Structures are given as C-alpha cells and as structure tokens.
Amino acid sequence: MTKPLPYDLIIVGATGFVGGIVCRYLLSHWETAAGKNWAIAGRSQAKLDRLLQSLGPQAAHLPTFVADVKDEAAVTALCSQTKVVVSTVGPYALYGETLVRVCATTGTDYCDLTGEVQWVNQMIEKYEAIAKQSGARIVHCCGFDSIPSDLGVYYLQQQSQRRWGKPCIRVKMRVKTGQGGISGGTIASGINLIQEAIADPSTRQALGNPYILCFKPDHWSDHPPSLIPVQNDPIFSGWTAPFVMAGINTPIVLRSNALQNEVYGEGFQYEEGILTGSGIISWLAAQGIKWSLDLMALALAIGPSRWLLLQILPKPGEGPTEEAQQQGFYDLRFWGETASGQSTMVKVTGDQDPGYGSTAKILAQAALCLAQDKPKSSLQGGFWTPATSFGQDLIQRLIDYAGITFTQENSSNL
C-alpha cells in the first residue's frame, strides 16, 4: 500500500506577489489551511519567514521549504512530500522547466499560472510521454488565463447539449466589462515572450497558430486569428476589439476539444474579443485598444523604449493593492451556435480583479480539486487542460468558494 504523502499542496514561489495572495486566500477559505495539509516553498528562508509573519498567527506553524526552482535535487525532494505542486514562479519559460520535468518524472501532479503558449507547447512535446507513464497530471494555465474561458465554453456546451441535444460548433467569448491591475511578473513574462519571438522566427509563427497545442496543428489557417480585428459584431450589437489573453485562451480551448475527441465538433471554432459598445465613440475605443496592443508590443521589442517602459511599469514582486484587487471584477459573455443554427448564451463573472485577486482563488481551488477530487484512477497522467481535467467539479468549487458565477443567459441580457 502506498504511504500517504504529508501534504496535499506545496505552493512554490509563495514569497512572490501572486504566491502571497494564494497563501492568504488558503488561510482564509480552506478549513484545514492552518493544519499540516499544505506548505510553502521559496528560494530564501528569510523571505519565507517574513511571509509567515505577514500572514499572521494562524500561519505560524505553516511548514516551509527552501528550494530554487532550477535545483533539481531540491525540487525532487519537494515532490516526494506532496500530491500537487502549485507553481507561481514566472516567467515560466525562464524558470519553469525543471519543476515540470521533475513532476512528470516522479508522478507528482502540477498546476501553474502560465500564459506563455510557446512554453506550454515545448513542455507538452518534451514531457507528455513521461507524464503518461508516471501518472503525473500536468495542468497549465490555471488562472484567469485560461480557466474562465475554458470552463465557460465547457459550461456553454453542457447547456447546448441539454437544450438542443448537440454541441455548438462556433463559440464567441466577449469581455463585456472588467476592472483590474497588472503586476511586474506579468510584464516580465510578456517581455520574455516578445524577446523569444524576435529571436526565433519559428516561435513567431507558432504564436500565430491557434492550434499550436493540438494534435493537428497543420489546419490552423481555417480558424480565425486569436487576435481578431476590430469589427462590428451583430450578435453582441456593438464593436469588438482584440483581447490580449486570446493568444493563450484560444489554444487552450481548442486543445480541450482535441483531448475530448472533438466533442465540440471537428470544425469547432472559438474566438475572443472585448466589447466597447455601439456608435462612433465605441469604434474609436475599439481602435484605441488595438493600437495600444500594437504599440505596446512594438515598444517592448525595441531596447530604448523597453527600458523607458520598465522605469514606469510595475517591477516583479509589485502589483495592485489589496483594495484594488477587492474592487476589481469581470463579466464574460459566451455565445455559441450549433451546426443547425440554434444558439446558446452563458455568462461567467468574477468578484475580484481578474489577474490577481480572482486568479489566486481560481488557482487554489484548481489545485485542491486536483488533490482532493481527482484520484489517480479517475484521470490518467498527461498534460491536460482545465476543462478536461477538472470539468464540473471545479465549476462547483469556483461557485462555492471563489466568487465565480456560471449562468445561462438570453439575448436581452447581452
């Protein structure tokens, strides 16, 4: 009989900006969080001690581990102690591979917050066969990117099957409204991604392929681009601008379809955008979003302008205040259409800022779902998406504990 592991979760990168938010959430919302079922890890014992002090008396006996994520021996020792490793250490393309490799090799389950699609693709190519053999369940993108999108489509497809008896072969997600800040860690990941694309033409090409994470990446030209152009969308009665997170969300949703033997349809298409409203002012707002994205990418690609931006933007370890996180929110709308033209609409909302307050709660519940709701016998090893690994179990957790709603809508509520 296998000896029980000491911990359900170990939070790696706990002393970072998002890692600290995850720890505070666990202490506040998990009934056994002050006990022995989870632990924290970081590179410095002094920083871990400062984190414990900031978390208050209830965290005084929280176990700590000192480990550099590039130290294979230290990471292996961590994996021997826990069911699930939760990584908040980014940019993942710079710091994430050792952790994924060791988890895949040792059969340890793993989830993270990456939005770096090129790195996810590399990890799948290198380690999926190993994870399948060891039984490790690796689930990337367990924050705002890409759980609301992936589970939003999953939920919409459930409603379509109930109502029409068939899936939606075309789905659109639109950000109706939202408010939230940005952290230095996210900026660092974005800069690294742009630098990789500049240095490697194959990376640039891969980033434009929405099927990059699927088994048949050669038919991507049939699919709309992840970053859609500014357009007037009659379904949502207004102008739509590109959504920066679509670059990771779209490949994840398409991979979910592929992993489920194309249950959404062999020609399934998915796109994301931001609603700005109707009229000339809304058109100008949509164009402003598009130009802002283009100019930001250009500025980050050029040395002098990148240096100037880095003096202004938040640095790693910095991010929105707790008050700003509490004041944040988001409202996502999903519309889907079956092959016969029957439509379904659903809404997904979050009660804190998407990138940090809500993301921390989503990540914590995803990790708990993997540790407590998904025995090895119910989900084999491999690289899974949120929808294919968690499904309805995580939807219920997010509703119960993370301030997320999933509701069916009608056109009058758009």
Short mmCIF file of C-alpha atoms in Angstrom, two decimals:
data_model
loop_
_atom_site.label_atom_id
_atom_site.label_comp_id
_atom_site.label_asym_id
_atom_site.label_seq_id
_atom_site.Cartn_x
_atom_site.Cartn_y
_atom_site.Cartn_z
CA MET A 1 0.00 0.00 0.00
CA THR A 2 1.31 3.45 -0.95
CA LYS A 3 2.29 5.59 2.02
CA PRO A 4 0.18 8.80 2.28
CA LEU A 5 2.04 11.97 1.38
CA PRO A 6 2.37 14.65 4.09
CA TYR A 7 0.83 17.47 2.03
CA ASP A 8 -1.98 17.97 -0.44
CA LEU A 9 -0.30 21.10 -1.84
CA ILE A 10 3.04 22.86 -1.77
CA ILE A 11 2.93 26.45 -3.06
CA VAL A 12 6.21 27.10 -4.90
CA GLY A 13 7.03 30.79 -5.23
CA ALA A 14 4.98 31.61 -2.15
CA THR A 15 7.04 34.73 -1.41
CA GLY A 16 6.20 36.27 -4.79
CA PHE A 17 3.33 38.67 -5.40
CA VAL A 18 0.72 36.14 -6.54
CA GLY A 19 2.07 33.40 -4.28
CA GLY A 20 1.40 35.57 -1.22
CA ILE A 21 -2.18 36.22 -2.35
CA VAL A 22 -2.75 32.47 -2.80
CA CYS A 23 -1.47 31.84 0.73
CA ARG A 24 -3.75 34.47 2.24
CA TYR A 25 -6.72 33.02 0.42
CA LEU A 26 -5.97 29.47 1.58
CA LEU A 27 -5.64 30.60 5.17
CA SER A 28 -8.99 32.39 4.96
CA HIS A 29 -11.03 29.91 2.95
CA TRP A 30 -9.76 26.38 3.48
CA GLU A 31 -10.94 24.77 6.70
CA THR A 32 -7.71 22.81 7.17
CA ALA A 33 -5.45 25.57 5.87
CA ALA A 34 -3.86 26.19 9.28
CA GLY A 35 -3.07 22.50 9.66
CA LYS A 36 -0.50 20.26 8.07
CA ASN A 37 -2.11 19.70 4.66
CA TRP A 38 -0.18 22.35 2.76
CA ALA A 39 3.19 24.02 2.81
CA ILE A 40 5.08 26.85 1.16
CA ALA A 41 8.38 26.96 -0.70
CA GLY A 42 10.74 29.67 -1.90
CA ARG A 43 14.39 30.43 -2.54
CA SER A 44 15.03 32.24 0.75
CA GLN A 45 14.20 31.18 4.30
CA ALA A 46 14.35 34.83 5.37
CA LYS A 47 11.67 35.75 2.82
CA LEU A 48 9.57 32.75 3.84
CA ASP A 49 9.81 33.85 7.48
CA ARG A 50 8.74 37.39 6.53
CA LEU A 51 5.78 35.96 4.61
CA LEU A 52 4.71 33.87 7.63
CA GLN A 53 4.91 36.96 9.83
CA SER A 54 2.78 38.97 7.38
CA LEU A 55 0.19 36.17 7.24
CA GLY A 56 -0.45 36.41 10.97
CA PRO A 57 -0.59 33.98 13.91
CA GLN A 58 -2.62 31.33 12.07
CA ALA A 59 0.32 30.79 9.70
CA ALA A 60 2.93 30.43 12.43
CA HIS A 61 3.20 26.65 12.08
CA LEU A 62 2.89 26.50 8.29
CA PRO A 63 5.72 24.24 7.03
CA THR A 64 8.35 25.87 4.81
CA PHE A 65 10.82 24.51 2.26
CA VAL A 66 13.81 26.31 0.79
CA ALA A 67 14.19 25.38 -2.85
CA ASP A 68 15.39 27.04 -6.02
CA VAL A 69 13.14 26.01 -8.93
CA LYS A 70 16.24 25.29 -11.05
CA ASP A 71 17.75 22.99 -8.41
CA GLU A 72 16.64 19.51 -9.50
CA ALA A 73 17.59 17.81 -6.22
CA ALA A 74 15.64 20.35 -4.16
CA VAL A 75 12.64 20.13 -6.47
CA THR A 76 12.71 16.33 -6.33
CA ALA A 77 12.69 16.49 -2.53
CA LEU A 78 9.62 18.75 -2.69
CA CYS A 79 7.79 16.38 -4.99
CA SER A 80 8.36 13.49 -2.59
CA GLN A 81 6.30 15.38 0.04
CA THR A 82 3.13 16.38 -1.81
CA LYS A 83 0.27 15.33 -4.05
CA VAL A 84 0.28 18.60 -6.02
CA VAL A 85 2.95 21.18 -6.75
CA VAL A 86 1.49 24.66 -7.37
CA SER A 87 3.89 26.99 -9.19
CA THR A 88 3.58 30.78 -9.23
CA VAL A 89 7.18 31.29 -10.42
CA GLY A 90 7.38 33.10 -13.74
CA PRO A 91 8.31 33.84 -16.41
CA TYR A 92 7.80 30.11 -16.78
CA ALA A 93 9.87 29.96 -19.96
CA LEU A 94 12.84 31.05 -17.82
CA TYR A 95 12.13 29.29 -14.53
CA GLY A 96 9.52 26.59 -15.07
CA GLU A 97 11.02 23.64 -16.92
CA THR A 98 12.86 21.88 -14.07
CA LEU A 99 9.71 21.78 -11.96
CA VAL A 100 7.63 20.36 -14.82
CA ARG A 101 10.28 17.79 -15.71
CA VAL A 102 10.63 16.53 -12.14
CA CYS A 103 6.85 16.39 -11.61
CA ALA A 104 6.41 14.48 -14.87
CA THR A 105 9.19 12.06 -13.90
CA THR A 106 8.09 11.44 -10.31
CA GLY A 107 4.35 11.22 -10.99
CA THR A 108 3.59 14.38 -8.99
CA ASP A 109 0.56 16.40 -10.06
CA TYR A 110 1.23 20.03 -11.06
CA CYS A 111 -0.63 23.24 -11.88
CA ASP A 112 0.52 26.79 -12.63
CA LEU A 113 -0.48 30.23 -13.88
CA THR A 114 1.46 30.44 -17.13
CA GLY A 115 0.06 32.28 -20.12
CA GLU A 116 3.13 31.51 -22.24
CA VAL A 117 1.72 29.34 -25.01
CA GLN A 118 5.09 28.69 -26.66
CA TRP A 119 6.45 27.27 -23.39
CA VAL A 120 3.36 25.12 -22.79
CA ASN A 121 3.86 23.67 -26.25
CA GLN A 122 7.51 22.89 -25.51
CA MET A 123 6.62 21.18 -22.23
CA ILE A 124 3.99 19.00 -23.93
CA GLU A 125 6.43 17.97 -26.64
CA LYS A 126 9.20 17.15 -24.17
CA TYR A 127 7.39 15.56 -21.23
CA GLU A 128 3.90 14.33 -22.11
CA ALA A 129 5.02 10.76 -22.78
CA ILE A 130 6.91 10.75 -19.47
CA ALA A 131 3.89 12.09 -17.55
CA LYS A 132 1.59 9.49 -19.09
CA GLN A 133 3.94 6.74 -17.92
CA SER A 134 4.43 8.13 -14.39
CA GLY A 135 0.81 9.16 -13.83
CA ALA A 136 1.57 12.87 -13.31
CA ARG A 137 -1.34 15.16 -14.23
CA ILE A 138 0.11 18.44 -15.52
CA VAL A 139 -2.39 21.31 -15.86
CA HIS A 140 -1.09 24.66 -17.11
CA CYS A 141 -2.99 27.97 -17.29
CA CYS A 142 -4.97 27.68 -14.04
CA GLY A 143 -5.69 31.38 -13.52
CA PHE A 144 -7.79 33.98 -15.31
CA ASP A 145 -5.98 32.66 -18.32
CA SER A 146 -7.44 30.24 -19.08
CA ILE A 147 -9.99 28.81 -16.62
CA PRO A 148 -12.92 31.23 -17.14
CA SER A 149 -12.59 30.82 -20.92
CA ASP A 150 -12.06 27.05 -20.94
CA LEU A 151 -14.72 26.28 -18.34
CA GLY A 152 -17.02 28.92 -19.83
CA VAL A 153 -17.01 27.02 -23.12
CA TYR A 154 -17.38 23.71 -21.26
CA TYR A 155 -20.42 25.09 -19.40
CA LEU A 156 -21.93 26.54 -22.59
CA GLN A 157 -21.56 23.18 -24.33
CA GLN A 158 -23.34 21.48 -21.43
CA GLN A 159 -26.26 23.89 -21.80
CA SER A 160 -26.36 23.40 -25.57
CA GLN A 161 -26.41 19.62 -25.19
CA ARG A 162 -29.24 19.86 -22.66
CA ARG A 163 -31.32 22.22 -24.75
CA TRP A 164 -30.57 21.16 -28.32
CA GLY A 165 -29.01 17.72 -27.97
CA LYS A 166 -25.88 18.82 -29.84
CA PRO A 167 -22.77 20.97 -29.28
CA CYS A 168 -22.03 24.46 -30.53
CA ILE A 169 -19.55 24.29 -33.40
CA ARG A 170 -18.85 28.03 -33.20
CA VAL A 171 -18.33 29.96 -29.96
CA LYS A 172 -17.54 33.60 -29.26
CA MET A 173 -16.42 34.97 -25.90
CA ARG A 174 -16.71 38.69 -25.28
CA VAL A 175 -15.41 40.66 -22.32
CA LYS A 176 -18.40 42.84 -21.52
CA THR A 177 -16.76 44.71 -18.66
CA GLY A 178 -13.96 44.35 -16.16
CA GLN A 179 -11.53 46.14 -13.90
CA GLY A 180 -8.11 45.09 -12.67
CA GLY A 181 -4.43 45.93 -12.36
CA ILE A 182 -1.23 44.36 -13.66
CA SER A 183 1.83 43.03 -11.84
CA GLY A 184 5.50 43.19 -12.64
CA GLY A 185 5.60 39.40 -13.03
CA THR A 186 3.05 39.52 -15.84
CA ILE A 187 5.03 42.27 -17.55
CA ALA A 188 8.24 40.24 -17.25
CA SER A 189 6.53 37.24 -18.87
CA GLY A 190 5.26 39.42 -21.72
CA ILE A 191 8.69 40.90 -22.34
CA ASN A 192 10.30 37.47 -22.38
CA LEU A 193 7.68 36.20 -24.85
CA ILE A 194 8.31 39.12 -27.22
CA GLN A 195 12.07 38.63 -26.98
CA GLU A 196 11.70 34.94 -27.81
CA ALA A 197 9.53 35.80 -30.83
CA ILE A 198 12.11 38.33 -32.06
CA ALA A 199 14.97 35.87 -31.67
CA ASP A 200 13.26 32.85 -33.24
CA PRO A 201 11.13 33.02 -36.42
CA SER A 202 9.60 29.61 -35.64
CA THR A 203 8.34 30.97 -32.30
CA ARG A 204 6.78 33.94 -34.09
CA GLN A 205 4.98 31.61 -36.47
CA ALA A 206 3.84 29.30 -33.68
CA LEU A 207 2.35 32.19 -31.70
CA GLY A 208 0.06 32.93 -34.64
CA ASN A 209 -1.25 29.36 -34.74
CA PRO A 210 -4.37 28.82 -32.58
CA TYR A 211 -3.89 25.04 -32.97
CA ILE A 212 -0.37 25.11 -31.54
CA LEU A 213 -1.38 22.87 -28.60
CA CYS A 214 -3.41 20.40 -30.68
CA PHE A 215 -2.53 17.15 -32.40
CA LYS A 216 -3.26 18.52 -35.89
CA PRO A 217 -1.62 21.94 -35.99
CA ASP A 218 -1.48 21.98 -39.79
CA HIS A 219 -5.09 23.06 -40.40
CA TRP A 220 -4.87 26.29 -38.42
CA SER A 221 -5.37 28.51 -41.47
CA ASP A 222 -9.07 27.53 -41.41
CA HIS A 223 -9.53 29.15 -37.99
CA PRO A 224 -9.93 32.89 -37.22
CA PRO A 225 -6.78 34.50 -35.75
CA SER A 226 -6.56 34.60 -31.98
CA LEU A 227 -6.29 38.39 -32.01
CA ILE A 228 -9.33 39.32 -34.08
CA PRO A 229 -9.54 42.65 -35.94
CA VAL A 230 -11.81 45.48 -34.83
CA GLN A 231 -15.27 44.52 -36.09
CA ASN A 232 -18.94 45.26 -35.65
CA ASP A 233 -20.49 42.14 -34.15
CA PRO A 234 -24.26 41.94 -34.77
CA ILE A 235 -24.65 39.13 -32.22
CA PHE A 236 -23.49 41.45 -29.43
CA SER A 237 -24.84 44.63 -31.08
CA GLY A 238 -21.60 46.57 -30.97
CA TRP A 239 -17.94 46.97 -31.74
CA THR A 240 -15.42 44.33 -30.69
CA ALA A 241 -11.68 44.83 -30.12
CA PRO A 242 -8.95 42.18 -29.81
CA PHE A 243 -8.42 40.67 -26.35
CA VAL A 244 -4.78 40.19 -25.38
CA MET A 245 -5.44 36.95 -23.42
CA ALA A 246 -6.94 35.30 -26.52
CA GLY A 247 -3.42 34.31 -27.54
CA ILE A 248 -3.35 31.68 -24.78
CA ASN A 249 -7.08 31.11 -24.16
CA THR A 250 -7.91 30.12 -27.74
CA PRO A 251 -5.22 27.39 -27.98
CA ILE A 252 -6.30 26.00 -24.59
CA VAL A 253 -9.99 25.82 -25.61
CA LEU A 254 -9.07 24.18 -28.93
CA ARG A 255 -6.86 21.66 -27.10
CA SER A 256 -9.78 20.84 -24.78
CA ASN A 257 -11.82 19.92 -27.84
CA ALA A 258 -8.98 17.82 -29.23
CA LEU A 259 -8.43 15.96 -25.95
CA GLN A 260 -12.15 15.11 -25.85
CA ASN A 261 -12.05 13.57 -29.33
CA GLU A 262 -13.52 16.76 -30.81
CA VAL A 263 -16.74 16.54 -28.82
CA TYR A 264 -17.40 20.22 -29.68
CA GLY A 265 -17.20 19.34 -33.38
CA GLU A 266 -14.42 18.53 -35.84
CA GLY A 267 -14.58 22.03 -37.33
CA PHE A 268 -15.10 23.78 -33.99
CA GLN A 269 -14.06 27.45 -33.93
CA TYR A 270 -13.53 29.77 -30.98
CA GLU A 271 -12.70 33.46 -30.72
CA GLU A 272 -12.42 36.15 -28.04
CA GLY A 273 -12.79 39.91 -28.01
CA ILE A 274 -13.64 42.98 -25.91
CA LEU A 275 -16.98 44.73 -26.29
CA THR A 276 -16.78 48.53 -26.47
CA GLY A 277 -20.41 49.35 -27.33
CA SER A 278 -22.12 50.82 -30.39
CA GLY A 279 -21.58 54.12 -32.18
CA ILE A 280 -18.58 56.14 -33.30
CA ILE A 281 -17.15 56.61 -29.78
CA SER A 282 -17.20 52.85 -29.27
CA TRP A 283 -15.50 52.33 -32.65
CA LEU A 284 -12.77 54.75 -31.58
CA ALA A 285 -12.43 52.90 -28.26
CA ALA A 286 -12.03 49.58 -30.07
CA GLN A 287 -9.41 51.06 -32.38
CA GLY A 288 -7.65 52.50 -29.33
CA ILE A 289 -7.40 49.06 -27.74
CA LYS A 290 -5.98 47.58 -30.93
CA TRP A 291 -3.42 50.35 -31.38
CA SER A 292 -2.45 50.17 -27.71
CA LEU A 293 -1.67 46.47 -28.06
CA ASP A 294 0.32 47.05 -31.24
CA LEU A 295 2.28 49.96 -29.81
CA MET A 296 3.00 48.16 -26.53
CA ALA A 297 4.37 45.14 -28.40
CA LEU A 298 6.49 47.41 -30.60
CA ALA A 299 7.79 49.41 -27.65
CA LEU A 300 8.74 46.26 -25.72
CA ALA A 301 10.55 44.90 -28.77
CA ILE A 302 12.88 47.93 -29.04
CA GLY A 303 15.65 48.29 -26.47
CA PRO A 304 15.47 52.03 -25.61
CA SER A 305 11.66 52.18 -25.46
CA ARG A 306 11.56 48.91 -23.48
CA TRP A 307 13.98 50.42 -20.95
CA LEU A 308 11.81 53.53 -20.65
CA LEU A 309 8.64 51.48 -20.14
CA LEU A 310 10.31 49.37 -17.48
CA GLN A 311 11.03 52.51 -15.46
CA ILE A 312 7.28 53.24 -15.38
CA LEU A 313 5.62 49.83 -15.26
CA PRO A 314 5.43 47.67 -12.09
CA LYS A 315 8.50 45.55 -11.40
CA PRO A 316 8.50 41.82 -10.46
CA GLY A 317 7.07 41.49 -6.96
CA GLU A 318 4.85 44.54 -7.41
CA GLY A 319 1.18 44.68 -8.31
CA PRO A 320 -2.24 46.10 -7.43
CA THR A 321 -3.06 46.79 -3.79
CA GLU A 322 -5.38 44.51 -1.84
CA GLU A 323 -8.03 47.23 -2.02
CA ALA A 324 -7.68 47.41 -5.81
CA GLN A 325 -7.97 43.63 -6.04
CA GLN A 326 -11.18 43.71 -3.98
CA GLN A 327 -12.64 46.45 -6.18
CA GLY A 328 -11.87 44.56 -9.40
CA PHE A 329 -14.32 42.37 -11.31
CA TYR A 330 -15.08 40.89 -14.73
CA ASP A 331 -18.11 39.88 -16.80
CA LEU A 332 -17.61 37.49 -19.72
CA ARG A 333 -20.33 36.55 -22.23
CA PHE A 334 -20.26 33.38 -24.35
CA TRP A 335 -22.39 32.83 -27.43
CA GLY A 336 -22.46 29.53 -29.29
CA GLU A 337 -24.21 28.20 -32.37
CA THR A 338 -24.89 24.60 -33.39
CA ALA A 339 -24.47 23.29 -36.92
CA SER A 340 -28.24 23.73 -37.31
CA GLY A 341 -28.14 27.40 -36.29
CA GLN A 342 -29.51 27.02 -32.73
CA SER A 343 -27.82 29.39 -30.27
CA THR A 344 -26.95 29.33 -26.57
CA MET A 345 -25.58 32.13 -24.38
CA VAL A 346 -23.95 31.98 -20.94
CA LYS A 347 -22.29 34.42 -18.57
CA VAL A 348 -19.21 33.96 -16.37
CA THR A 349 -18.39 36.61 -13.75
CA GLY A 350 -15.71 37.11 -11.11
CA ASP A 351 -15.91 39.24 -7.97
CA GLN A 352 -12.29 40.46 -7.82
CA ASP A 353 -9.73 41.75 -10.29
CA PRO A 354 -9.08 39.10 -12.92
CA GLY A 355 -5.28 38.98 -12.85
CA TYR A 356 -4.64 38.66 -9.11
CA GLY A 357 -7.49 38.53 -6.60
CA SER A 358 -9.64 36.22 -8.71
CA THR A 359 -6.70 34.35 -10.22
CA ALA A 360 -5.36 33.43 -6.77
CA LYS A 361 -8.71 31.94 -5.76
CA ILE A 362 -9.06 30.08 -9.06
CA LEU A 363 -5.55 28.60 -8.80
CA ALA A 364 -6.05 27.50 -5.19
CA GLN A 365 -9.34 25.77 -5.98
CA ALA A 366 -7.90 24.12 -9.10
CA ALA A 367 -5.06 22.69 -7.01
CA LEU A 368 -7.46 21.49 -4.31
CA CYS A 369 -9.67 19.93 -6.98
CA LEU A 370 -6.68 18.02 -8.35
CA ALA A 371 -5.57 16.91 -4.88
CA GLN A 372 -8.94 16.07 -3.31
CA ASP A 373 -11.48 15.41 -6.08
CA LYS A 374 -9.43 13.63 -8.75
CA PRO A 375 -7.92 10.31 -7.65
CA LYS A 376 -5.32 8.87 -9.98
CA SER A 377 -7.84 6.23 -11.03
CA SER A 378 -10.22 8.88 -12.41
CA LEU A 379 -7.72 10.83 -14.53
CA GLN A 380 -4.62 9.32 -16.07
CA GLY A 381 -1.26 11.02 -16.38
CA GLY A 382 -0.56 13.54 -19.10
CA PHE A 383 -0.88 17.20 -19.99
CA TRP A 384 -4.50 18.25 -19.51
CA THR A 385 -6.44 21.47 -19.86
CA PRO A 386 -8.64 22.86 -17.08
CA ALA A 387 -11.85 21.69 -18.79
CA THR A 388 -10.59 18.16 -19.45
CA SER A 389 -9.02 17.67 -16.01
CA PHE A 390 -11.48 19.45 -13.70
CA GLY A 391 -14.78 19.96 -15.54
CA GLN A 392 -17.90 20.28 -13.40
CA ASP A 393 -16.02 19.57 -10.15
CA LEU A 394 -14.08 22.81 -10.47
CA ILE A 395 -17.08 24.79 -11.70
CA GLN A 396 -18.84 23.89 -8.46
CA ARG A 397 -15.79 24.76 -6.36
CA LEU A 398 -15.49 28.16 -8.06
CA ILE A 399 -19.16 28.89 -7.45
CA ASP A 400 -18.98 27.78 -3.81
CA TYR A 401 -15.61 29.23 -2.76
CA ALA A 402 -14.15 31.62 -5.33
CA GLY A 403 -16.80 34.22 -6.16
CA ILE A 404 -17.29 32.96 -9.75
CA THR A 405 -20.73 32.58 -11.35
CA PHE A 406 -21.81 30.48 -14.34
CA THR A 407 -25.31 31.28 -15.60
CA GLN A 408 -27.35 30.76 -18.75
CA GLU A 409 -28.41 34.00 -20.44
CA ASN A 410 -30.72 35.19 -23.18
CA SER A 411 -30.10 37.80 -25.85
CA SER A 412 -31.85 40.57 -23.93
CA ASN A 413 -29.17 40.37 -21.23
CA LEU A 414 -26.23 40.89 -23.55
#
